[in-house]
Amino acid sequence: MRKIKYYFLVLGVISLVACNEKEVKEDEVSSVDKNASIETELSVQHIDTADILITKHKVWKDNKLVREIIKRDTIPGLKDSVMEVGDKDGYEHTTNVKKDYEFYITVQ
């Protein structure tokens, strides 16, 4: 009976340690290879009733910036969401915040 309790205890500790491990991001890039690459940046700028999608492409060849392409598109704004925010004094209050779009990128 003691061996069964011991195995359950060991199994529980292993499970707890496995749950606390941080997720490893294999695809995360720390720097851009400027020998031959295209660097892309996406952002959304909020205005009154609409949003502006800003797409920036930087084309690198032989460690030189060959071309920078910036495109702006107007897209419909999302509804506001209510969020609890803390200020510098440590007080929390609710406020309306513009929702952000989620980005899903497919590379071929």
PDB file of C-alpha atoms in Angstrom:
ATOM      1  CA  MET A   1       0.000   0.000   0.000  1.00  0.00           C
ATOM      2  CA  ARG A   2       2.870   2.370   0.775  1.00  0.00           C
ATOM      3  CA  LYS A   3       4.408   1.781  -2.661  1.00  0.00           C
ATOM      4  CA  ILE A   4       1.144   2.795  -4.351  1.00  0.00           C
ATOM      5  CA  LYS A   5       0.974   6.027  -2.316  1.00  0.00           C
ATOM      6  CA  TYR A   6       4.621   6.724  -3.122  1.00  0.00           C
ATOM      7  CA  TYR A   7       4.036   6.245  -6.872  1.00  0.00           C
ATOM      8  CA  PHE A   8       0.997   8.533  -6.801  1.00  0.00           C
ATOM      9  CA  LEU A   9       3.037  11.176  -4.971  1.00  0.00           C
ATOM     10  CA  VAL A  10       5.879  10.946  -7.518  1.00  0.00           C
ATOM     11  CA  LEU A  11       3.391  11.038 -10.410  1.00  0.00           C
ATOM     12  CA  GLY A  12       1.712  14.135  -8.925  1.00  0.00           C
ATOM     13  CA  VAL A  13       5.038  15.966  -8.494  1.00  0.00           C
ATOM     14  CA  ILE A  14       6.077  15.131 -12.081  1.00  0.00           C
ATOM     15  CA  SER A  15       2.721  16.331 -13.392  1.00  0.00           C
ATOM     16  CA  LEU A  16       3.008  19.582 -11.439  1.00  0.00           C
ATOM     17  CA  VAL A  17       6.524  20.253 -12.747  1.00  0.00           C
ATOM     18  CA  ALA A  18       5.449  19.479 -16.332  1.00  0.00           C
ATOM     19  CA  CYS A  19       2.562  21.977 -16.091  1.00  0.00           C
ATOM     20  CA  ASN A  20       4.847  24.766 -14.867  1.00  0.00           C
ATOM     21  CA  GLU A  21       7.329  24.545 -17.759  1.00  0.00           C
ATOM     22  CA  LYS A  22       7.244  27.524 -20.094  1.00  0.00           C
ATOM     23  CA  GLU A  23       6.274  27.008 -23.717  1.00  0.00           C
ATOM     24  CA  VAL A  24       9.270  27.081 -26.040  1.00  0.00           C
ATOM     25  CA  LYS A  25       8.771  29.250 -29.119  1.00  0.00           C
ATOM     26  CA  GLU A  26      10.858  27.637 -31.835  1.00  0.00           C
ATOM     27  CA  ASP A  27       9.775  30.035 -34.597  1.00  0.00           C
ATOM     28  CA  GLU A  28      10.558  33.248 -32.724  1.00  0.00           C
ATOM     29  CA  VAL A  29      13.168  35.337 -34.540  1.00  0.00           C
ATOM     30  CA  SER A  30      15.566  37.567 -32.644  1.00  0.00           C
ATOM     31  CA  SER A  31      17.223  39.196 -35.676  1.00  0.00           C
ATOM     32  CA  VAL A  32      16.622  39.459 -39.408  1.00  0.00           C
ATOM     33  CA  ASP A  33      19.090  38.007 -41.915  1.00  0.00           C
ATOM     34  CA  LYS A  34      19.770  41.089 -44.018  1.00  0.00           C
ATOM     35  CA  ASN A  35      21.666  39.179 -46.676  1.00  0.00           C
ATOM     36  CA  ALA A  36      18.472  38.276 -48.582  1.00  0.00           C
ATOM     37  CA  SER A  37      15.148  38.671 -46.782  1.00  0.00           C
ATOM     38  CA  ILE A  38      11.838  40.486 -46.582  1.00  0.00           C
ATOM     39  CA  GLU A  39      10.881  41.900 -43.194  1.00  0.00           C
ATOM     40  CA  THR A  40       7.159  42.557 -42.664  1.00  0.00           C
ATOM     41  CA  GLU A  41       5.493  44.571 -39.889  1.00  0.00           C
ATOM     42  CA  LEU A  42       1.718  44.767 -39.349  1.00  0.00           C
ATOM     43  CA  SER A  43      -0.005  47.285 -37.085  1.00  0.00           C
ATOM     44  CA  VAL A  44      -3.434  48.827 -36.550  1.00  0.00           C
ATOM     45  CA  GLN A  45      -3.990  52.500 -35.783  1.00  0.00           C
ATOM     46  CA  HIS A  46      -7.325  53.390 -34.150  1.00  0.00           C
ATOM     47  CA  ILE A  47      -9.255  56.439 -35.320  1.00  0.00           C
ATOM     48  CA  ASP A  48     -12.836  57.518 -34.502  1.00  0.00           C
ATOM     49  CA  THR A  49     -15.119  54.950 -36.158  1.00  0.00           C
ATOM     50  CA  ALA A  50     -12.615  53.021 -38.253  1.00  0.00           C
ATOM     51  CA  ASP A  51      -9.135  51.550 -38.000  1.00  0.00           C
ATOM     52  CA  ILE A  52      -6.147  51.844 -40.294  1.00  0.00           C
ATOM     53  CA  LEU A  53      -4.198  48.697 -41.133  1.00  0.00           C
ATOM     54  CA  ILE A  54      -0.549  49.584 -41.744  1.00  0.00           C
ATOM     55  CA  THR A  55       1.616  47.064 -43.588  1.00  0.00           C
ATOM     56  CA  LYS A  56       5.355  47.733 -43.884  1.00  0.00           C
ATOM     57  CA  HIS A  57       7.723  45.606 -45.956  1.00  0.00           C
ATOM     58  CA  LYS A  58      11.494  46.036 -45.903  1.00  0.00           C
ATOM     59  CA  VAL A  59      13.423  44.249 -48.651  1.00  0.00           C
ATOM     60  CA  TRP A  60      17.027  43.427 -47.682  1.00  0.00           C
ATOM     61  CA  LYS A  61      19.759  42.341 -50.111  1.00  0.00           C
ATOM     62  CA  ASP A  62      23.507  42.147 -49.412  1.00  0.00           C
ATOM     63  CA  ASN A  63      23.025  43.837 -46.001  1.00  0.00           C
ATOM     64  CA  LYS A  64      21.429  46.904 -47.625  1.00  0.00           C
ATOM     65  CA  LEU A  65      17.843  48.112 -47.485  1.00  0.00           C
ATOM     66  CA  VAL A  66      16.777  47.893 -51.129  1.00  0.00           C
ATOM     67  CA  ARG A  67      13.158  49.002 -50.780  1.00  0.00           C
ATOM     68  CA  GLU A  68      10.619  49.921 -48.106  1.00  0.00           C
ATOM     69  CA  ILE A  69       6.946  49.514 -49.011  1.00  0.00           C
ATOM     70  CA  ILE A  70       4.274  51.033 -46.743  1.00  0.00           C
ATOM     71  CA  LYS A  71       0.579  50.428 -47.407  1.00  0.00           C
ATOM     72  CA  ARG A  72      -2.352  51.860 -45.437  1.00  0.00           C
ATOM     73  CA  ASP A  73      -5.889  50.450 -45.668  1.00  0.00           C
ATOM     74  CA  THR A  74      -9.011  51.635 -43.873  1.00  0.00           C
ATOM     75  CA  ILE A  75     -10.858  48.790 -42.170  1.00  0.00           C
ATOM     76  CA  PRO A  76     -13.984  48.834 -39.973  1.00  0.00           C
ATOM     77  CA  GLY A  77     -13.356  49.490 -36.315  1.00  0.00           C
ATOM     78  CA  LEU A  78     -14.320  46.893 -33.739  1.00  0.00           C
ATOM     79  CA  LYS A  79     -16.603  47.626 -30.815  1.00  0.00           C
ATOM     80  CA  ASP A  80     -15.179  48.859 -27.528  1.00  0.00           C
ATOM     81  CA  SER A  81     -14.602  46.428 -24.693  1.00  0.00           C
ATOM     82  CA  VAL A  82     -14.747  47.117 -20.977  1.00  0.00           C
ATOM     83  CA  MET A  83     -11.455  46.439 -19.204  1.00  0.00           C
ATOM     84  CA  GLU A  84     -10.087  46.901 -15.701  1.00  0.00           C
ATOM     85  CA  VAL A  85      -6.986  49.083 -15.762  1.00  0.00           C
ATOM     86  CA  GLY A  86      -4.579  49.954 -12.976  1.00  0.00           C
ATOM     87  CA  ASP A  87      -3.102  53.446 -12.726  1.00  0.00           C
ATOM     88  CA  LYS A  88       0.319  54.500 -11.418  1.00  0.00           C
ATOM     89  CA  ASP A  89      -1.035  54.867  -7.863  1.00  0.00           C
ATOM     90  CA  GLY A  90      -2.215  51.244  -7.806  1.00  0.00           C
ATOM     91  CA  TYR A  91      -5.931  51.984  -8.111  1.00  0.00           C
ATOM     92  CA  GLU A  92      -7.991  49.886 -10.517  1.00  0.00           C
ATOM     93  CA  HIS A  93     -10.956  51.205 -12.475  1.00  0.00           C
ATOM     94  CA  THR A  94     -12.974  50.100 -15.499  1.00  0.00           C
ATOM     95  CA  THR A  95     -12.678  51.892 -18.815  1.00  0.00           C
ATOM     96  CA  ASN A  96     -13.680  51.418 -22.449  1.00  0.00           C
ATOM     97  CA  VAL A  97     -10.821  50.204 -24.651  1.00  0.00           C
ATOM     98  CA  LYS A  98     -10.772  49.746 -28.427  1.00  0.00           C
ATOM     99  CA  LYS A  99     -10.593  46.071 -29.405  1.00  0.00           C
ATOM    100  CA  ASP A 100      -7.636  44.999 -31.490  1.00  0.00           C
ATOM    101  CA  TYR A 101      -7.674  42.705 -34.475  1.00  0.00           C
ATOM    102  CA  GLU A 102      -5.875  39.354 -34.277  1.00  0.00           C
ATOM    103  CA  PHE A 103      -3.273  38.704 -36.965  1.00  0.00           C
ATOM    104  CA  TYR A 104      -3.021  35.344 -38.739  1.00  0.00           C
ATOM    105  CA  ILE A 105      -0.268  35.169 -41.339  1.00  0.00           C
ATOM    106  CA  THR A 106       0.165  32.521 -44.014  1.00  0.00           C
ATOM    107  CA  VAL A 107       3.549  32.299 -45.716  1.00  0.00           C
ATOM    108  CA  GLN A 108       3.939  30.361 -48.943  1.00  0.00           C
TER     109      GLN A 108
END
